[in-house]
PDB file of C-alpha atoms and ligand atoms in Angstrom:
ATOM      1  CA  MET A 173      43.048  69.035 115.516  1.00 96.00           C
ATOM      2  CA  GLU A 174      45.141  66.273 114.042  1.00 98.00           C
ATOM      3  CA  ILE A 175      46.122  63.645 116.610  1.00 98.00           C
ATOM      4  CA  ILE A 176      49.335  61.685 116.085  1.00 98.00           C
ATOM      5  CA  ARG A 177      49.834  58.758 118.428  1.00 98.00           C
ATOM      6  CA  VAL A 178      53.370  57.629 119.121  1.00 98.00           C
ATOM      7  CA  LYS A 179      54.889  54.960 121.327  1.00 98.00           C
ATOM      8  CA  ASN A 180      56.972  57.206 123.527  1.00 98.00           C
ATOM      9  CA  ALA A 181      58.731  60.558 123.859  1.00 98.00           C
ATOM     10  CA  GLU A 182      61.599  59.482 121.567  1.00 98.00           C
ATOM     11  CA  GLU A 183      59.200  58.720 118.733  1.00 98.00           C
ATOM     12  CA  GLY A 184      57.283  61.922 119.498  1.00 98.00           C
ATOM     13  CA  GLY A 185      60.467  63.980 119.244  1.00 98.00           C
ATOM     14  CA  LYS A 186      61.262  62.414 115.870  1.00 98.00           C
ATOM     15  CA  LYS A 187      57.747  63.152 114.582  1.00 98.00           C
ATOM     16  CA  ALA A 188      57.875  66.793 115.663  1.00 98.00           C
ATOM     17  CA  PHE A 189      61.359  67.110 114.173  1.00 98.00           C
ATOM     18  CA  GLU A 190      60.088  65.810 110.804  1.00 98.00           C
ATOM     19  CA  LEU A 191      57.385  68.493 110.809  1.00 98.00           C
ATOM     20  CA  ILE A 192      59.953  71.208 111.534  1.00 98.00           C
ATOM     21  CA  LYS A 193      62.267  69.849 108.847  1.00 98.00           C
ATOM     22  CA  GLU A 194      59.459  69.863 106.281  1.00 97.00           C
ATOM     23  CA  GLY A 195      58.557  73.401 107.324  1.00 97.00           C
ATOM     24  CA  MET A 196      62.141  74.618 106.982  1.00 96.00           C
ATOM     25  CA  ALA A 197      62.346  73.124 103.490  1.00 95.00           C
ATOM     26  CA  ALA A 198      59.417  75.419 102.660  1.00 95.00           C
ATOM     27  CA  GLU A 199      58.874  78.881 104.122  1.00 91.00           C
ATOM     28  CA  VAL A 200      59.372  78.460 107.855  1.00 95.00           C
ATOM     29  CA  LYS A 201      61.683  81.100 109.370  1.00 97.00           C
ATOM     30  CA  THR A 202      60.446  81.529 112.934  1.00 98.00           C
ATOM     31  CA  LEU A 203      59.952  78.816 115.530  1.00 98.00           C
ATOM     32  CA  GLY A 204      57.970  79.371 118.701  1.00 98.00           C
ATOM     33  CA  LEU A 205      59.715  77.253 121.332  1.00 98.00           C
ATOM     34  CA  ALA A 206      58.759  75.805 124.699  1.00 98.00           C
ATOM     35  CA  THR A 207      60.512  74.518 127.800  1.00 98.00           C
ATOM     36  CA  GLY A 208      59.797  71.690 130.247  1.00 96.00           C
ATOM     37  CA  SER A 209      60.714  68.017 129.914  1.00 96.00           C
ATOM     38  CA  THR A 210      58.410  67.401 126.966  1.00 98.00           C
ATOM     39  CA  PRO A 211      60.315  69.120 124.127  1.00 98.00           C
ATOM     40  CA  ILE A 212      63.689  67.676 125.172  1.00 98.00           C
ATOM     41  CA  THR A 213      63.542  64.736 122.731  1.00 98.00           C
ATOM     42  CA  LEU A 214      62.684  67.165 119.926  1.00 98.00           C
ATOM     43  CA  TYR A 215      65.653  69.383 120.836  1.00 98.00           C
ATOM     44  CA  GLN A 216      67.882  66.276 120.848  1.00 98.00           C
ATOM     45  CA  GLU A 217      66.714  65.463 117.320  1.00 98.00           C
ATOM     46  CA  MET A 218      67.434  69.042 116.265  1.00 98.00           C
ATOM     47  CA  THR A 219      70.911  69.133 117.816  1.00 98.00           C
ATOM     48  CA  ASN A 220      71.829  65.701 116.396  1.00 98.00           C
ATOM     49  CA  SER A 221      70.649  66.639 112.915  1.00 98.00           C
ATOM     50  CA  ASP A 222      72.668  68.288 110.184  1.00 96.00           C
ATOM     51  CA  LEU A 223      70.057  71.029 109.801  1.00 97.00           C
ATOM     52  CA  ASP A 224      71.356  74.586 109.811  1.00 97.00           C
ATOM     53  CA  PHE A 225      69.371  76.982 112.019  1.00 98.00           C
ATOM     54  CA  SER A 226      71.631  79.994 111.541  1.00 97.00           C
ATOM     55  CA  GLU A 227      69.009  81.800 109.465  1.00 97.00           C
ATOM     56  CA  MET A 228      66.185  80.901 111.847  1.00 98.00           C
ATOM     57  CA  VAL A 229      64.633  83.012 114.586  1.00 98.00           C
ATOM     58  CA  SER A 230      63.095  81.594 117.764  1.00 98.00           C
ATOM     59  CA  VAL A 231      60.583  83.150 120.120  1.00 98.00           C
ATOM     60  CA  ASN A 232      60.073  81.361 123.430  1.00 98.00           C
ATOM     61  CA  LEU A 233      56.818  81.197 125.331  1.00 98.00           C
ATOM     62  CA  ASP A 234      57.772  82.263 128.813  1.00 98.00           C
ATOM     63  CA  GLU A 235      60.241  82.956 131.612  1.00 98.00           C
ATOM     64  CA  TYR A 236      60.144  82.923 135.405  1.00 98.00           C
ATOM     65  CA  VAL A 237      60.101  86.326 137.075  1.00 98.00           C
ATOM     66  CA  GLY A 238      63.271  86.942 139.072  1.00 97.00           C
ATOM     67  CA  LEU A 239      65.509  84.504 137.196  1.00 97.00           C
ATOM     68  CA  GLY A 240      68.177  85.698 134.781  1.00 96.00           C
ATOM     69  CA  GLY A 241      69.956  83.771 132.049  1.00 95.00           C
ATOM     70  CA  ASP A 242      72.722  82.782 134.513  1.00 95.00           C
ATOM     71  CA  ASP A 243      70.263  81.009 136.799  1.00 96.00           C
ATOM     72  CA  GLU A 244      70.298  77.314 136.016  1.00 95.00           C
ATOM     73  CA  GLN A 245      66.531  77.057 136.458  1.00 96.00           C
ATOM     74  CA  SER A 246      65.745  79.919 134.082  1.00 97.00           C
ATOM     75  CA  TYR A 247      64.140  79.075 130.797  1.00 98.00           C
ATOM     76  CA  ARG A 248      66.831  81.109 129.003  1.00 98.00           C
ATOM     77  CA  HIS A 249      69.444  78.805 130.501  1.00 98.00           C
ATOM     78  CA  PHE A 250      67.381  75.730 129.589  1.00 98.00           C
ATOM     79  CA  MET A 251      67.125  76.862 125.972  1.00 98.00           C
ATOM     80  CA  ASN A 252      70.826  77.731 125.720  1.00 98.00           C
ATOM     81  CA  THR A 253      72.001  74.406 127.106  1.00 98.00           C
ATOM     82  CA  ASN A 254      69.448  72.167 125.364  1.00 98.00           C
ATOM     83  CA  LEU A 255      69.495  73.837 121.975  1.00 98.00           C
ATOM     84  CA  PHE A 256      71.038  77.196 121.167  1.00 98.00           C
ATOM     85  CA  ASP A 257      74.587  76.489 122.400  1.00 98.00           C
ATOM     86  CA  LYS A 258      74.658  73.402 120.171  1.00 98.00           C
ATOM     87  CA  LYS A 259      72.688  74.755 117.217  1.00 98.00           C
ATOM     88  CA  PRO A 260      73.111  78.510 116.847  1.00 98.00           C
ATOM     89  CA  PHE A 261      70.090  80.466 115.622  1.00 98.00           C
ATOM     90  CA  LYS A 262      70.204  83.873 113.947  1.00 98.00           C
ATOM     91  CA  GLU A 263      68.279  85.415 116.853  1.00 98.00           C
ATOM     92  CA  THR A 264      66.620  83.936 119.940  1.00 98.00           C
ATOM     93  CA  PHE A 265      64.042  85.646 122.135  1.00 98.00           C
ATOM     94  CA  VAL A 266      62.994  84.737 125.685  1.00 98.00           C
ATOM     95  CA  PRO A 267      61.190  87.202 127.998  1.00 98.00           C
ATOM     96  CA  ASN A 268      63.507  88.930 130.475  1.00 98.00           C
ATOM     97  CA  GLY A 269      62.471  87.690 133.921  1.00 98.00           C
ATOM     98  CA  LYS A 270      64.725  90.240 135.584  1.00 98.00           C
ATOM     99  CA  ALA A 271      63.348  93.318 133.836  1.00 98.00           C
ATOM    100  CA  SER A 272      62.950  96.178 136.325  1.00 97.00           C
ATOM    101  CA  ASP A 273      59.647  97.145 134.709  1.00 98.00           C
ATOM    102  CA  LEU A 274      57.772  93.903 134.085  1.00 98.00           C
ATOM    103  CA  GLN A 275      54.784  95.565 132.386  1.00 98.00           C
ATOM    104  CA  ALA A 276      57.128  97.292 129.945  1.00 98.00           C
ATOM    105  CA  GLU A 277      58.823  93.944 129.334  1.00 98.00           C
ATOM    106  CA  CYS A 278      55.444  92.407 128.405  1.00 98.00           C
ATOM    107  CA  LEU A 279      54.863  95.171 125.857  1.00 98.00           C
ATOM    108  CA  ARG A 280      58.395  94.749 124.494  1.00 98.00           C
ATOM    109  CA  TYR A 281      57.774  91.047 124.062  1.00 98.00           C
ATOM    110  CA  ASP A 282      54.506  91.679 122.195  1.00 98.00           C
ATOM    111  CA  ASP A 283      56.551  93.841 119.864  1.00 98.00           C
ATOM    112  CA  VAL A 284      59.058  90.981 119.364  1.00 98.00           C
ATOM    113  CA  ILE A 285      56.181  88.629 118.476  1.00 98.00           C
ATOM    114  CA  ALA A 286      54.668  91.168 116.073  1.00 98.00           C
ATOM    115  CA  LYS A 287      58.030  91.591 114.310  1.00 98.00           C
ATOM    116  CA  HIS A 288      58.633  87.833 114.175  1.00 98.00           C
ATOM    117  CA  PRO A 289      55.344  86.075 113.459  1.00 98.00           C
ATOM    118  CA  VAL A 290      55.626  82.461 114.514  1.00 98.00           C
ATOM    119  CA  ASP A 291      55.428  79.869 111.738  1.00 98.00           C
ATOM    120  CA  ILE A 292      55.536  76.748 113.914  1.00 98.00           C
ATOM    121  CA  GLN A 293      54.741  76.945 117.614  1.00 98.00           C
ATOM    122  CA  ILE A 294      55.912  74.082 119.840  1.00 98.00           C
ATOM    123  CA  LEU A 295      53.820  73.537 122.971  1.00 98.00           C
ATOM    124  CA  GLY A 296      53.750  71.298 125.999  1.00 98.00           C
ATOM    125  CA  ILE A 297      50.798  71.148 128.352  1.00 98.00           C
ATOM    126  CA  GLY A 298      50.548  71.470 132.112  1.00 96.00           C
ATOM    127  CA  VAL A 299      48.660  68.859 134.140  1.00 95.00           C
ATOM    128  CA  ASN A 300      45.943  71.495 134.621  1.00 95.00           C
ATOM    129  CA  GLY A 301      45.802  72.200 130.879  1.00 97.00           C
ATOM    130  CA  HIS A 302      47.951  75.330 130.859  1.00 97.00           C
ATOM    131  CA  ILE A 303      49.935  76.337 127.780  1.00 98.00           C
ATOM    132  CA  GLY A 304      52.969  78.557 128.135  1.00 97.00           C
ATOM    133  CA  PHE A 305      52.223  79.777 131.646  1.00 97.00           C
ATOM    134  CA  ASN A 306      48.606  80.633 130.838  1.00 97.00           C
ATOM    135  CA  GLU A 307      46.868  79.071 133.783  1.00 95.00           C
ATOM    136  CA  PRO A 308      43.145  78.156 134.072  1.00 96.00           C
ATOM    137  CA  GLY A 309      41.087  81.342 133.933  1.00 97.00           C
ATOM    138  CA  ALA A 310      43.459  83.073 131.492  1.00 97.00           C
ATOM    139  CA  ASP A 311      42.095  85.320 128.746  1.00 98.00           C
ATOM    140  CA  LEU A 312      41.840  83.177 125.603  1.00 98.00           C
ATOM    141  CA  GLU A 313      42.672  86.235 123.488  1.00 98.00           C
ATOM    142  CA  GLY A 314      45.387  87.587 125.760  1.00 98.00           C
ATOM    143  CA  LYS A 315      48.766  89.069 124.888  1.00 98.00           C
ATOM    144  CA  THR A 316      52.004  88.765 126.860  1.00 98.00           C
ATOM    145  CA  SER A 317      51.377  89.259 130.555  1.00 98.00           C
ATOM    146  CA  LEU A 318      52.676  88.864 134.063  1.00 98.00           C
ATOM    147  CA  VAL A 319      51.069  85.717 135.445  1.00 97.00           C
ATOM    148  CA  HIS A 320      50.766  84.117 138.878  1.00 96.00           C
ATOM    149  CA  LEU A 321      51.487  80.400 138.926  1.00 95.00           C
ATOM    150  CA  THR A 322      48.959  78.032 140.469  1.00 93.00           C
ATOM    151  CA  GLU A 323      49.793  75.626 143.298  1.00 94.00           C
ATOM    152  CA  SER A 324      49.513  72.724 140.848  1.00 91.00           C
ATOM    153  CA  THR A 325      52.080  74.256 138.488  1.00 93.00           C
ATOM    154  CA  ILE A 326      54.473  75.152 141.313  1.00 95.00           C
ATOM    155  CA  GLU A 327      54.123  71.582 142.589  1.00 94.00           C
ATOM    156  CA  ALA A 328      54.736  70.092 139.116  1.00 91.00           C
ATOM    157  CA  ASN A 329      57.761  72.296 138.443  1.00 92.00           C
ATOM    158  CA  LYS A 330      59.437  71.991 141.850  1.00 94.00           C
ATOM    159  CA  ARG A 331      61.387  68.964 140.594  1.00 93.00           C
ATOM    160  CA  PHE A 332      63.729  71.358 138.818  1.00 92.00           C
ATOM    161  CA  PHE A 333      64.487  73.271 142.045  1.00 94.00           C
ATOM    162  CA  ASP A 334      66.165  72.340 145.353  1.00 93.00           C
ATOM    163  CA  LYS A 335      63.046  73.110 147.331  1.00 93.00           C
ATOM    164  CA  VAL A 336      59.506  74.211 146.621  1.00 94.00           C
ATOM    165  CA  GLU A 337      60.146  77.660 148.172  1.00 95.00           C
ATOM    166  CA  ASP A 338      62.680  78.305 145.404  1.00 94.00           C
ATOM    167  CA  VAL A 339      60.081  77.950 142.629  1.00 95.00           C
ATOM    168  CA  PRO A 340      59.174  81.441 141.413  1.00 97.00           C
ATOM    169  CA  THR A 341      55.490  82.258 141.876  1.00 97.00           C
ATOM    170  CA  GLN A 342      55.287  84.569 138.882  1.00 98.00           C
ATOM    171  CA  ALA A 343      56.235  84.418 135.228  1.00 98.00           C
ATOM    172  CA  ILE A 344      56.018  86.407 132.027  1.00 98.00           C
ATOM    173  CA  SER A 345      54.094  84.437 129.443  1.00 98.00           C
ATOM    174  CA  MET A 346      53.161  84.907 125.834  1.00 98.00           C
ATOM    175  CA  GLY A 347      49.354  85.153 125.798  1.00 98.00           C
ATOM    176  CA  ILE A 348      46.937  82.628 124.351  1.00 98.00           C
ATOM    177  CA  GLY A 349      45.840  85.109 121.669  1.00 98.00           C
ATOM    178  CA  SER A 350      49.437  85.337 120.435  1.00 98.00           C
ATOM    179  CA  ILE A 351      49.987  81.570 120.658  1.00 98.00           C
ATOM    180  CA  MET A 352      46.905  81.087 118.470  1.00 98.00           C
ATOM    181  CA  GLU A 353      48.442  83.369 115.833  1.00 98.00           C
ATOM    182  CA  GLY A 354      51.169  80.797 115.156  1.00 98.00           C
ATOM    183  CA  LYS A 355      50.530  79.394 111.664  1.00 98.00           C
ATOM    184  CA  GLN A 356      50.960  75.815 112.845  1.00 98.00           C
ATOM    185  CA  LEU A 357      50.781  74.596 116.447  1.00 98.00           C
ATOM    186  CA  ILE A 358      52.424  71.349 117.565  1.00 98.00           C
ATOM    187  CA  LEU A 359      51.488  70.318 121.102  1.00 99.00           C
ATOM    188  CA  MET A 360      53.274  67.314 122.573  1.00 98.00           C
ATOM    189  CA  ALA A 361      52.293  65.356 125.688  1.00 98.00           C
ATOM    190  CA  TYR A 362      53.850  62.274 127.216  1.00 98.00           C
ATOM    191  CA  GLY A 363      53.027  60.297 130.342  1.00 98.00           C
ATOM    192  CA  ALA A 364      49.974  59.248 132.317  1.00 98.00           C
ATOM    193  CA  ASN A 365      49.848  62.478 134.349  1.00 97.00           C
ATOM    194  CA  LYS A 366      48.832  64.326 131.147  1.00 98.00           C
ATOM    195  CA  ALA A 367      46.002  61.917 130.197  1.00 98.00           C
ATOM    196  CA  ASP A 368      43.166  63.885 131.834  1.00 98.00           C
ATOM    197  CA  ALA A 369      44.290  67.222 130.396  1.00 98.00           C
ATOM    198  CA  ILE A 370      44.682  65.692 126.915  1.00 98.00           C
ATOM    199  CA  ASN A 371      41.219  64.150 127.030  1.00 98.00           C
ATOM    200  CA  GLU A 372      39.651  67.435 128.196  1.00 98.00           C
ATOM    201  CA  MET A 373      41.572  69.409 125.603  1.00 98.00           C
ATOM    202  CA  ILE A 374      40.308  67.247 122.742  1.00 98.00           C
ATOM    203  CA  ASN A 375      36.883  66.088 123.891  1.00 98.00           C
ATOM    204  CA  GLY A 376      35.814  68.799 126.338  1.00 98.00           C
ATOM    205  CA  PRO A 377      34.368  72.235 125.616  1.00 98.00           C
ATOM    206  CA  VAL A 378      36.572  75.165 124.602  1.00 98.00           C
ATOM    207  CA  THR A 379      36.966  76.943 127.914  1.00 98.00           C
ATOM    208  CA  ASN A 380      39.537  79.023 129.716  1.00 98.00           C
ATOM    209  CA  HIS A 381      39.219  76.579 132.621  1.00 98.00           C
ATOM    210  CA  LEU A 382      41.419  74.351 130.453  1.00 98.00           C
ATOM    211  CA  PRO A 383      43.429  76.804 128.345  1.00 98.00           C
ATOM    212  CA  ALA A 384      44.762  74.182 125.878  1.00 98.00           C
ATOM    213  CA  SER A 385      41.180  73.458 124.713  1.00 98.00           C
ATOM    214  CA  VAL A 386      41.447  76.631 122.630  1.00 98.00           C
ATOM    215  CA  LEU A 387      43.513  74.594 120.138  1.00 98.00           C
ATOM    216  CA  GLN A 388      40.192  73.177 118.932  1.00 98.00           C
ATOM    217  CA  ASN A 389      39.680  76.596 117.299  1.00 98.00           C
ATOM    218  CA  HIS A 390      42.992  76.543 115.415  1.00 98.00           C
ATOM    219  CA  ALA A 391      42.981  75.564 111.737  1.00 98.00           C
ATOM    220  CA  ASN A 392      46.363  73.816 111.863  1.00 98.00           C
ATOM    221  CA  ALA A 393      46.953  72.252 115.262  1.00 98.00           C
ATOM    222  CA  ILE A 394      48.736  68.926 115.623  1.00 98.00           C
ATOM    223  CA  VAL A 395      48.800  66.982 118.875  1.00 98.00           C
ATOM    224  CA  ILE A 396      51.516  64.358 119.395  1.00 98.00           C
ATOM    225  CA  VAL A 397      50.705  62.006 122.270  1.00 98.00           C
ATOM    226  CA  ASP A 398      52.291  58.852 123.590  1.00 98.00           C
ATOM    227  CA  GLU A 399      50.239  55.843 124.668  1.00 97.00           C
ATOM    228  CA  ALA A 400      50.047  56.900 128.335  1.00 98.00           C
ATOM    229  CA  ALA A 401      48.921  60.465 127.564  1.00 98.00           C
ATOM    230  CA  ALA A 402      46.359  59.142 125.060  1.00 98.00           C
ATOM    231  CA  ALA A 403      44.990  56.539 127.484  1.00 98.00           C
ATOM    232  CA  LYS A 404      41.766  58.418 128.254  1.00 98.00           C
ATOM    233  CA  LEU A 405      40.882  59.457 124.702  1.00 96.00           C
TER     234      LEU A 405
HETATM  235  C1  GLP B 721      55.850  74.673 132.312  1.00 68.36           C
HETATM  236  C2  GLP B 721      56.014  75.435 131.013  1.00 68.36           C
HETATM  237  C3  GLP B 721      55.099  74.892 129.931  1.00 68.36           C
HETATM  238  C4  GLP B 721      55.217  73.380 129.878  1.00 68.36           C
HETATM  239  C5  GLP B 721      54.807  72.783 131.188  1.00 68.36           C
HETATM  240  C6  GLP B 721      54.848  71.264 131.205  1.00 68.36           C
HETATM  241  O1  GLP B 721      54.766  75.109 133.041  1.00 68.36           O
HETATM  242  N1  GLP B 721      55.757  76.830 131.169  1.00 68.36           N
HETATM  243  O2  GLP B 721      55.435  75.481 128.686  1.00 68.36           O
HETATM  244  O3  GLP B 721      54.392  72.874 128.838  1.00 68.36           O
HETATM  245  O4  GLP B 721      55.717  73.271 132.176  1.00 68.36           O
HETATM  246  O5  GLP B 721      56.122  70.826 131.483  1.00 68.36           O
HETATM  247  P1  GLP B 721      56.655  69.355 131.252  1.00 68.36           P
HETATM  248  O6  GLP B 721      56.870  69.219 129.781  1.00 68.36           O
HETATM  249  O7  GLP B 721      57.937  69.288 132.017  1.00 68.36           O
HETATM  250  O8  GLP B 721      55.609  68.442 131.748  1.00 68.36           O
END
């Protein structure tokens, strides 16, 4: 793992943007994208840039079960408003959280990933070390699946909802096995509440108790951390 220390989220977003820009100047065609507060500064860099994404494909990590693209808290809506509406891509994929057959939707999404292998995968990290919505205990070789969110994740994500009861308890998430197939992984983490997870991810054992630790096994994983998130390294 390569660790890049930055001052704050703004500098982190610029660093990640540079890596994407370099990639696009070479062979990169497919970006694996993430939601949450962490990638927002990166998406700002992308939308403010003069880069053209109209030949690029994106494959997002996850979506809440029960929320459609019209729901303001859905990850589809987040991606549209923070990036795609401002910088059109050729094609964008996000799991369908309103699919009537959720198992079939997982298989469909695996097919999307197989047809569009991810060149650069952007990742955030949960306070409990989850990536995508792969919570502690997840299969480190797993494919797309229907997942149950932990109390800690529901608690952390309730800030985006009116009340905690509104936070969906299930999601569809790209699996860790598929995430690891991305040619390059860029995980970003900002803020003191990520310091323990970042330390465990880098210095702890590779274990599904802290899913992000699996990045230790990836040949091209870059971690961008601000001072607060790096405080326990
Ligand atoms: C959610 C997303 C993750 C994200 C995490 C952290 O659980 N599924 O992809 O990394 O939140 O979010 P934040 O960046 O807001 O801390």
